[in-house]
Coordinates of C-alpha atoms in Angstrom, one line a residue:
M143 CA -70.5 4.6 41.7
K144 CA -69.2 1.0 42.7
N145 CA -68.3 0.4 39.0
K146 CA -66.5 3.6 38.7
A147 CA -64.3 3.0 41.7
L148 CA -63.4 -0.5 40.3
S149 CA -62.3 1.2 37.1
Y150 CA -60.1 3.6 38.9
L151 CA -58.5 0.8 41.0
F152 CA -58.0 -1.3 37.6
Y153 CA -56.1 1.7 35.9
G154 CA -54.2 2.6 39.0
I155 CA -52.9 -1.2 39.2
I156 CA -52.0 -1.0 35.4
L157 CA -50.1 2.2 36.0
L158 CA -48.2 0.7 38.8
I159 CA -47.2 -2.3 36.8
E160 CA -46.0 -0.1 34.0
V161 CA -43.9 1.9 36.5
I162 CA -42.4 -1.2 38.0
I163 CA -41.4 -2.6 34.6
L164 CA -39.9 0.6 33.5
S165 CA -37.9 1.0 36.8
S166 CA -36.8 -2.6 36.5
C167 CA -35.6 -2.2 32.9
S168 CA -33.9 0.9 33.8
S169 CA -32.1 -0.6 36.7
D170 CA -31.1 -3.8 35.0
D171 CA -29.7 -2.1 31.8
P172 CA -27.6 1.1 32.8
E173 CA -25.7 2.8 30.1
Q174 CA -22.2 1.8 30.9
V175 CA -19.7 4.5 31.3
Y176 CA -15.9 3.8 31.1
T177 CA -13.1 5.6 32.6
E178 CA -11.0 7.8 30.3
G179 CA -7.9 6.1 29.1
T180 CA -8.9 2.4 29.9
N181 CA -8.9 -0.3 27.4
E182 CA -12.7 -0.4 27.8
Y183 CA -12.9 3.4 27.0
T184 CA -11.0 3.0 23.8
N185 CA -12.4 -0.4 22.6
E186 CA -16.0 0.7 22.9
W187 CA -15.2 3.6 20.8
M188 CA -13.4 1.5 18.3
Y189 CA -16.4 -0.9 18.1
G190 CA -18.7 2.0 17.3
Q191 CA -16.5 3.4 14.6
M192 CA -15.8 0.1 12.9
K193 CA -19.6 -0.5 12.9
K194 CA -20.2 2.6 11.1
Y195 CA -17.5 2.8 8.6
Y196 CA -16.0 -0.7 8.0
R197 CA -16.7 -2.2 4.6
W198 CA -17.5 -5.4 6.1
N199 CA -19.3 -4.3 9.2
D200 CA -22.2 -6.8 8.8
A201 CA -19.5 -9.5 9.5
M202 CA -18.1 -8.1 12.6
P203 CA -18.4 -10.2 15.7
N204 CA -20.3 -9.0 18.9
Q205 CA -18.6 -6.4 21.1
G206 CA -16.9 -9.1 23.2
D207 CA -14.4 -8.5 25.8
L208 CA -13.5 -4.9 26.0
S209 CA -10.7 -5.0 28.5
V210 CA -8.1 -6.5 26.1
N211 CA -5.2 -4.4 24.4
P212 CA -6.5 -2.1 21.9
K213 CA -4.2 -3.4 19.2
E214 CA -5.4 -7.0 19.8
Y215 CA -9.1 -5.9 20.1
F216 CA -8.9 -4.2 16.7
A217 CA -7.5 -7.2 15.1
R218 CA -10.5 -9.4 16.3
L219 CA -13.0 -7.0 14.5
L220 CA -11.5 -7.5 11.1
K221 CA -12.5 -9.9 8.4
T222 CA -10.2 -12.9 8.3
D223 CA -8.4 -11.9 4.8
D224 CA -8.3 -8.2 5.6
V225 CA -4.6 -7.6 6.1
F226 CA -4.7 -3.9 5.2
S227 CA -6.8 -2.3 8.0
Y228 CA -5.0 -1.2 11.1
A229 CA -4.8 0.8 14.4
M230 CA -2.1 2.7 15.8
H231 CA -1.5 5.2 18.6
P232 CA 0.9 8.2 17.9
A233 CA 2.6 7.8 21.1
L234 CA 3.2 4.2 20.7
P235 CA 5.7 3.7 17.9
E236 CA 5.5 0.0 18.5
T237 CA 1.9 -0.1 17.2
A238 CA 2.8 1.3 13.7
P239 CA 3.2 -1.0 10.7
K240 CA 6.7 -2.2 10.3
S241 CA 8.9 -2.4 7.2
L242 CA 12.5 -2.2 6.3
R243 CA 11.7 0.7 4.1
Q244 CA 10.0 2.6 6.7
K245 CA 12.9 2.2 9.1
F246 CA 16.0 2.1 7.2
G247 CA 15.1 3.1 3.5
F248 CA 15.7 -0.2 1.7
D249 CA 14.4 -3.7 1.2
I250 CA 15.6 -7.0 0.3
S251 CA 14.7 -10.4 -1.4
F252 CA 16.5 -13.8 -0.8
M253 CA 18.1 -16.3 -3.2
E254 CA 19.9 -19.4 -3.2
Y255 CA 23.0 -19.7 -5.4
Q256 CA 25.8 -22.5 -5.4
G257 CA 24.3 -23.8 -2.0
K258 CA 24.5 -20.3 -0.5
V259 CA 21.5 -18.4 0.9
L260 CA 22.0 -14.8 0.0
G261 CA 20.0 -11.7 0.7
V262 CA 19.6 -9.2 -2.2
I263 CA 19.4 -5.5 -1.8
L264 CA 16.5 -4.6 -4.2
Y265 CA 16.7 -0.8 -3.7
A266 CA 18.2 1.9 -1.3
L267 CA 16.1 5.0 -1.2
Y268 CA 17.8 8.4 -1.7
D269 CA 19.3 10.2 1.3
S270 CA 18.1 7.2 3.5
P271 CA 20.0 5.6 6.3
A272 CA 20.7 2.7 4.1
K273 CA 22.0 4.6 1.2
N274 CA 24.0 7.1 3.4
N275 CA 25.9 3.9 5.0
G276 CA 26.7 2.6 1.4
L277 CA 24.0 0.1 0.6
A278 CA 23.2 -0.1 -3.1
R279 CA 20.9 -2.2 -5.3
G280 CA 22.6 -5.6 -6.3
Q281 CA 24.7 -5.9 -3.3
L282 CA 24.4 -9.2 -1.6
I283 CA 23.9 -9.9 2.3
T284 CA 25.7 -13.1 3.7
S285 CA 25.0 -12.5 7.3
I286 CA 22.7 -10.4 9.5
D287 CA 23.7 -9.3 12.9
G288 CA 26.5 -12.0 12.9
V289 CA 24.3 -14.8 11.9
E290 CA 25.1 -16.5 8.6
L291 CA 21.9 -16.9 6.4
T292 CA 20.7 -20.3 5.7
L293 CA 17.7 -22.1 4.4
N294 CA 16.3 -22.5 7.9
N295 CA 16.8 -19.1 9.3
Y296 CA 16.6 -16.5 6.5
D297 CA 12.7 -16.0 7.0
S298 CA 13.0 -15.5 10.8
L299 CA 16.1 -13.0 10.3
Y300 CA 14.1 -11.0 7.9
K301 CA 11.3 -10.7 10.4
N302 CA 13.8 -9.6 13.1
M303 CA 15.2 -6.9 10.8
T304 CA 11.8 -5.2 10.6
A305 CA 11.7 -5.0 14.4
A306 CA 15.2 -4.0 14.9
T307 CA 16.5 -0.2 15.3
Q308 CA 19.9 -1.1 14.2
L309 CA 21.3 -3.6 11.8
N310 CA 24.8 -5.1 11.3
L311 CA 25.1 -6.7 7.7
K312 CA 28.0 -8.4 6.0
L313 CA 27.8 -7.4 2.3
I314 CA 29.4 -8.8 -1.0
S315 CA 29.2 -7.7 -4.4
Y316 CA 29.0 -10.0 -7.6
S317 CA 29.6 -9.7 -11.3
A318 CA 29.7 -12.3 -14.0
Q319 CA 33.3 -11.1 -14.8
L320 CA 34.6 -10.9 -11.2
G321 CA 32.5 -13.3 -9.4
F322 CA 32.3 -12.3 -5.4
Y323 CA 34.3 -9.4 -4.3
N324 CA 34.4 -6.5 -2.1
E325 CA 33.3 -8.1 1.2
K326 CA 32.6 -5.4 3.8
Q327 CA 30.6 -4.9 7.2
V328 CA 27.9 -2.2 7.4
A329 CA 26.1 -0.9 10.4
I330 CA 22.8 1.1 10.0
S331 CA 20.6 2.9 12.5
Q332 CA 17.0 3.5 12.1
G333 CA 16.1 6.7 10.6
F334 CA 14.0 8.9 8.2
S335 CA 13.7 8.9 4.4
F336 CA 12.0 11.9 2.7
S337 CA 10.6 12.5 -0.8
Q338 CA 12.4 10.6 -3.8
P339 CA 13.5 11.8 -7.1
L340 CA 12.1 10.2 -10.3
L341 CA 14.5 8.5 -12.5
S342 CA 13.7 9.2 -16.2
Q343 CA 15.6 8.5 -19.5
V344 CA 15.3 7.5 -23.0
V345 CA 16.4 4.1 -24.1
T346 CA 16.8 3.6 -27.8
E347 CA 16.3 0.2 -29.5
G348 CA 16.8 0.5 -33.1
S349 CA 14.9 3.3 -34.4
T350 CA 12.6 3.1 -31.5
K351 CA 12.8 5.7 -28.7
I352 CA 11.5 4.1 -25.4
G353 CA 10.8 6.4 -22.3
Y354 CA 11.6 5.0 -18.9
V355 CA 10.3 6.2 -15.8
Q356 CA 10.7 5.0 -12.3
I357 CA 8.4 6.4 -9.4
P358 CA 9.2 5.3 -6.0
H359 CA 5.9 6.6 -4.4
F360 CA 3.0 8.8 -5.0
D361 CA 3.8 11.9 -2.8
V362 CA 1.3 14.7 -2.4
G363 CA 1.6 17.4 -5.2
M364 CA 3.5 15.4 -7.7
A365 CA 1.4 16.7 -10.7
Q366 CA 3.8 19.3 -11.5
L367 CA 6.7 17.0 -11.7
F368 CA 4.9 14.6 -13.8
L369 CA 4.2 17.4 -16.0
Q370 CA 7.8 18.4 -16.6
T371 CA 9.0 14.8 -16.8
F372 CA 6.5 13.8 -19.6
Q373 CA 6.9 17.0 -21.4
E374 CA 10.4 16.3 -21.7
L375 CA 9.9 12.8 -22.8
K376 CA 7.2 14.1 -25.4
N377 CA 9.9 16.6 -26.7
K378 CA 12.1 13.8 -27.3
E379 CA 9.6 11.9 -29.4
I380 CA 9.2 8.7 -27.5
T381 CA 6.7 6.2 -29.0
E382 CA 7.0 3.6 -26.3
L383 CA 6.9 3.9 -22.5
V384 CA 8.1 1.6 -19.7
L385 CA 6.8 2.8 -16.2
D386 CA 8.5 1.2 -13.2
L387 CA 6.2 0.7 -10.3
R388 CA 7.9 -2.3 -8.7
Y389 CA 8.8 -0.7 -5.4
N390 CA 5.8 1.8 -5.3
G391 CA 3.7 1.0 -2.3
G392 CA 1.1 3.9 -3.4
G393 CA 0.2 7.2 -1.7
D394 CA -1.7 10.0 -2.8
I395 CA -4.6 9.3 -5.3
A396 CA -4.6 12.8 -6.8
S397 CA -1.1 12.3 -8.0
A398 CA -1.8 8.9 -9.3
T399 CA -4.7 10.4 -11.0
A400 CA -2.5 13.1 -12.5
L401 CA -0.2 10.5 -14.0
S402 CA -3.2 8.6 -15.4
I403 CA -4.4 11.7 -17.1
I404 CA -1.2 12.0 -19.0
L405 CA -1.1 8.6 -20.0
A406 CA -4.6 7.9 -21.0
P407 CA -5.4 9.1 -24.6
N408 CA -8.6 10.7 -25.8
I409 CA -10.2 11.1 -22.4
K410 CA -12.4 13.8 -21.2
S411 CA -12.6 15.4 -17.9
G412 CA -15.9 14.0 -16.8
D413 CA -15.0 10.3 -17.8
L414 CA -15.4 8.2 -14.9
F415 CA -12.0 7.1 -13.5
I416 CA -12.5 5.4 -10.1
E417 CA -15.6 4.0 -8.1
F418 CA -15.4 3.5 -4.2
E419 CA -17.9 1.1 -3.0
G420 CA -18.6 1.3 0.8
N421 CA -21.1 -0.4 3.2
K422 CA -24.7 0.7 3.6
N423 CA -23.7 3.8 5.5
G424 CA -21.0 4.8 2.9
G425 CA -22.7 3.9 -0.5
V426 CA -21.0 4.2 -3.7
V427 CA -19.0 7.2 -4.5
K428 CA -17.9 7.9 -8.3
Q429 CA -15.2 10.2 -9.4
S430 CA -14.2 11.4 -12.7
F431 CA -10.8 12.1 -13.8
Q432 CA -11.4 15.7 -12.8
Q433 CA -13.0 15.1 -9.4
A434 CA -10.3 12.5 -8.5
L435 CA -7.5 14.9 -9.5
E436 CA -9.1 17.9 -7.6
S437 CA -9.5 15.8 -4.6
N438 CA -6.0 16.8 -3.4
E439 CA -4.6 18.8 -6.4
K440 CA -5.7 22.3 -7.3
S441 CA -2.7 24.0 -9.0
I442 CA -2.5 21.7 -12.2
T443 CA -5.4 21.5 -14.5
F444 CA -6.8 18.5 -16.3
E445 CA -6.0 20.2 -19.6
A446 CA -2.4 20.9 -18.9
L447 CA -1.9 17.2 -18.0
K448 CA -3.8 16.0 -20.9
N449 CA -1.7 17.9 -23.2
T450 CA 1.4 16.3 -22.2
H451 CA 0.4 12.9 -23.4
P452 CA 3.3 11.3 -25.4
N453 CA 2.7 9.6 -28.6
I454 CA 2.3 6.1 -27.1
Q455 CA -0.5 3.3 -27.9
K456 CA 0.3 1.2 -24.8
V457 CA 2.2 1.4 -21.7
Y458 CA 4.4 -1.3 -20.1
I459 CA 4.3 -1.3 -16.3
L460 CA 7.1 -3.2 -14.2
C461 CA 5.6 -4.6 -11.1
G462 CA 6.1 -7.0 -8.2
K463 CA 5.6 -7.8 -4.5
H464 CA 5.7 -4.4 -3.5
T465 CA 3.4 -2.7 -6.1
A466 CA 0.4 -1.7 -4.1
S467 CA -2.5 0.6 -3.7
A468 CA -2.3 3.6 -5.9
S469 CA 0.2 1.9 -8.1
E470 CA -2.3 -1.0 -8.4
I471 CA -5.0 1.8 -9.4
I472 CA -2.7 2.8 -12.3
I473 CA -2.8 -0.6 -13.6
N474 CA -6.5 -1.4 -13.1
N475 CA -8.0 1.9 -13.9
L476 CA -6.0 2.8 -16.9
S477 CA -6.9 -0.5 -18.8
P478 CA -10.3 0.9 -19.9
F479 CA -8.3 3.7 -21.7
I480 CA -5.1 2.2 -22.9
N481 CA -3.5 -1.2 -23.5
V482 CA -1.5 -2.0 -20.2
I483 CA 1.0 -4.5 -20.4
T484 CA 2.6 -5.6 -16.8
I485 CA 6.0 -7.3 -16.5
G486 CA 7.2 -8.9 -13.3
E487 CA 5.6 -10.7 -10.4
K488 CA 2.1 -10.7 -8.9
T489 CA 1.1 -7.2 -7.1
V490 CA 0.2 -6.9 -3.4
G491 CA -3.5 -6.8 -3.9
K492 CA -4.6 -3.6 -2.0
D493 CA -7.9 -2.9 -3.7
V494 CA -9.3 -1.1 -0.6
A495 CA -9.3 2.7 0.3
G496 CA -10.5 4.7 3.4
F497 CA -9.6 7.6 5.7
P498 CA -8.2 7.9 9.0
V499 CA -10.7 7.9 12.2
E500 CA -9.1 9.6 15.3
D501 CA -10.2 9.3 18.8
D502 CA -10.1 12.9 19.6
R503 CA -12.7 12.8 22.6
I504 CA -10.1 14.0 25.2
S505 CA -9.2 17.5 24.7
G506 CA -5.5 18.1 24.2
K507 CA -4.6 14.4 24.0
K508 CA -4.0 12.2 20.9
G509 CA -5.8 8.9 20.8
W510 CA -5.9 5.9 18.7
V511 CA -6.1 6.3 15.0
L512 CA -7.8 3.8 12.9
Y513 CA -7.1 3.0 9.4
P514 CA -9.9 0.8 8.3
S515 CA -10.8 -0.5 4.8
I516 CA -13.8 1.4 3.9
Y517 CA -14.2 1.2 0.2
K518 CA -13.5 -1.4 -2.3
L519 CA -12.1 -0.1 -5.7
F520 CA -13.2 -0.4 -9.2
N521 CA -12.5 1.1 -12.5
A522 CA -14.7 2.8 -15.3
K523 CA -15.9 -0.8 -16.1
H524 CA -16.5 -1.8 -12.6
E525 CA -13.5 -4.1 -12.8
G526 CA -11.7 -4.7 -9.5
G527 CA -11.5 -7.8 -7.2
Y528 CA -7.8 -7.9 -7.1
S529 CA -7.4 -8.6 -3.6
A530 CA -5.1 -11.6 -4.3
G531 CA -2.8 -9.4 -6.5
I532 CA -2.7 -8.5 -10.2
N533 CA -1.1 -11.2 -12.3
P534 CA 1.5 -9.8 -14.7
S535 CA 1.0 -10.2 -18.4
I536 CA 4.6 -11.4 -18.8
N537 CA 6.3 -13.2 -15.7
A538 CA 9.8 -12.3 -15.1
D539 CA 12.0 -12.7 -11.7
E540 CA 14.2 -9.8 -11.3
V541 CA 16.7 -11.9 -9.1
E542 CA 16.8 -14.9 -11.4
N543 CA 20.6 -14.3 -11.3
P544 CA 23.0 -13.2 -8.7
E545 CA 24.1 -10.3 -10.7
V546 CA 21.3 -7.6 -10.1
F547 CA 21.7 -4.5 -12.2
A548 CA 20.8 -1.0 -11.3
L549 CA 17.3 0.2 -12.0
G550 CA 17.4 1.9 -15.5
N551 CA 20.3 -0.2 -16.8
R552 CA 19.0 -1.9 -19.9
S553 CA 20.5 -5.3 -18.8
E554 CA 18.3 -5.3 -15.8
V555 CA 15.9 -8.2 -16.0
L556 CA 12.4 -6.5 -16.1
L557 CA 13.7 -3.6 -18.3
N558 CA 15.3 -5.9 -20.6
T559 CA 12.2 -8.0 -20.8
A560 CA 10.1 -4.9 -21.6
I561 CA 12.7 -3.8 -24.2
N562 CA 12.4 -7.3 -26.0
A563 CA 8.6 -7.1 -25.8
I564 CA 8.7 -3.8 -27.5
S565 CA 11.3 -4.9 -30.2
G566 CA 9.6 -8.2 -30.8
N567 CA 12.8 -10.0 -29.9
A568 CA 12.2 -12.7 -27.2
G569 CA 16.0 -12.7 -26.4
K570 CA 18.3 -15.5 -26.0
A571 CA 17.4 -17.8 -23.1
K572 CA 19.6 -17.1 -20.1
M573 CA 20.9 -19.7 -17.9
V574 CA 19.3 -19.3 -14.4
K575 CA 22.1 -19.6 -11.8
S576 CA 20.0 -18.8 -8.8
H577 CA 16.5 -19.2 -7.6
A578 CA 14.5 -16.8 -5.3
L579 CA 13.3 -18.0 -1.9
P580 CA 10.0 -17.4 -0.6
L581 CA 8.9 -15.4 2.5
S582 CA 6.1 -16.3 4.9
K583 CA 5.3 -12.7 4.9
V584 CA 6.5 -9.5 2.9
Y585 CA 6.7 -6.6 5.0
T586 CA 5.9 -4.1 2.3
D587 CA 4.7 -0.3 2.5
A588 CA 1.3 -0.8 1.1
D589 CA 0.2 2.7 1.9
P590 CA -3.2 3.4 3.1
L591 CA -5.1 5.1 0.1
L592 CA -6.8 8.1 1.7
V593 CA -10.0 9.6 0.4
T594 CA -11.8 12.5 1.7
P595 CA -14.6 11.5 4.1

């Protein structure tokens, strides 16, 4: 009886110890609940989503200080060289990525000519604030908001332009025949630019018919437009094609796939087109031409697009510092199926894709939206890794002279280089009268390449 009493006492003590330990753990590590709308509430959610979806989630730091501004907190979670992931709040416009194209509908480069620093209008989008106020490709900027451009200030003035809501520019034109002429002042207010038209034409070089197509952006639902454009070029019996993507920051993957189906000869609907490589949670997703097309395009069939393929054996793609995302997919993912010759400058290097992750925890209120890099991109041969940009096959600087011709003009530097490459004529050496100036950062529209989660 004594032994049994001792046993009961022993087990009772053990049970008491366990209760004390569990009670102690529970009180020491309570689940933290943050007040709705606070930085902590937002940042804790951000951390959890990034741990789940981010391509480099294993390299993320510890949760850290949750009290900082969400924009700053998100930046702390990113891999050092990840310049494409971002977070924004729909009610806070200042959190959105900034660019001249997005705000005013144009973009510029800079050059030095005869001791002067000049901004060069590279393009002005159709029906944009820039275009509607008289800006056109080739015009030169001599001052911004009353400040004359110099070697010491052009970079900072460019950065200031991307943050402005109104610009005051002094413009001047230039031609080899007239020199500088037509100086004027232009004021532009921030506004919207919508879908852009395609520019297509046939350039004849001897007996060769060259199709030229300039695509400003891969909007959703462009398959029908591509079908019509390339059917017309096919009917005109082109045998060479120049595709101008130098200012195309990307867009819809289905539209880019539709164009790829037209251009790639002898492909089947089930042929592998693109591979998305995620983290352990996301795994690897492979899509055929058919699957990538149908991800956001159901009205146009694979066969209809394939039958529009013109009689070409290669494609010349004009590219540069604004060529990104879906445009780089055209270059990288077409190469296993057709000879791709790139002309211009190195591309942006956006070899990642993802989908938006929205904080919808509070009913009726829009929260932060994350655009993380979720997948790395590869072609049918598992070729990718172009985060530093795709180097062109033929280097050419479109602002090598102060006279910058309109897109589609056969005297325009990149198109002229393509025509010479097609004809086998290296062309006469041109005297370089100016040289391009570097920017510490190019505020380009490298659009998020969105995939279905």
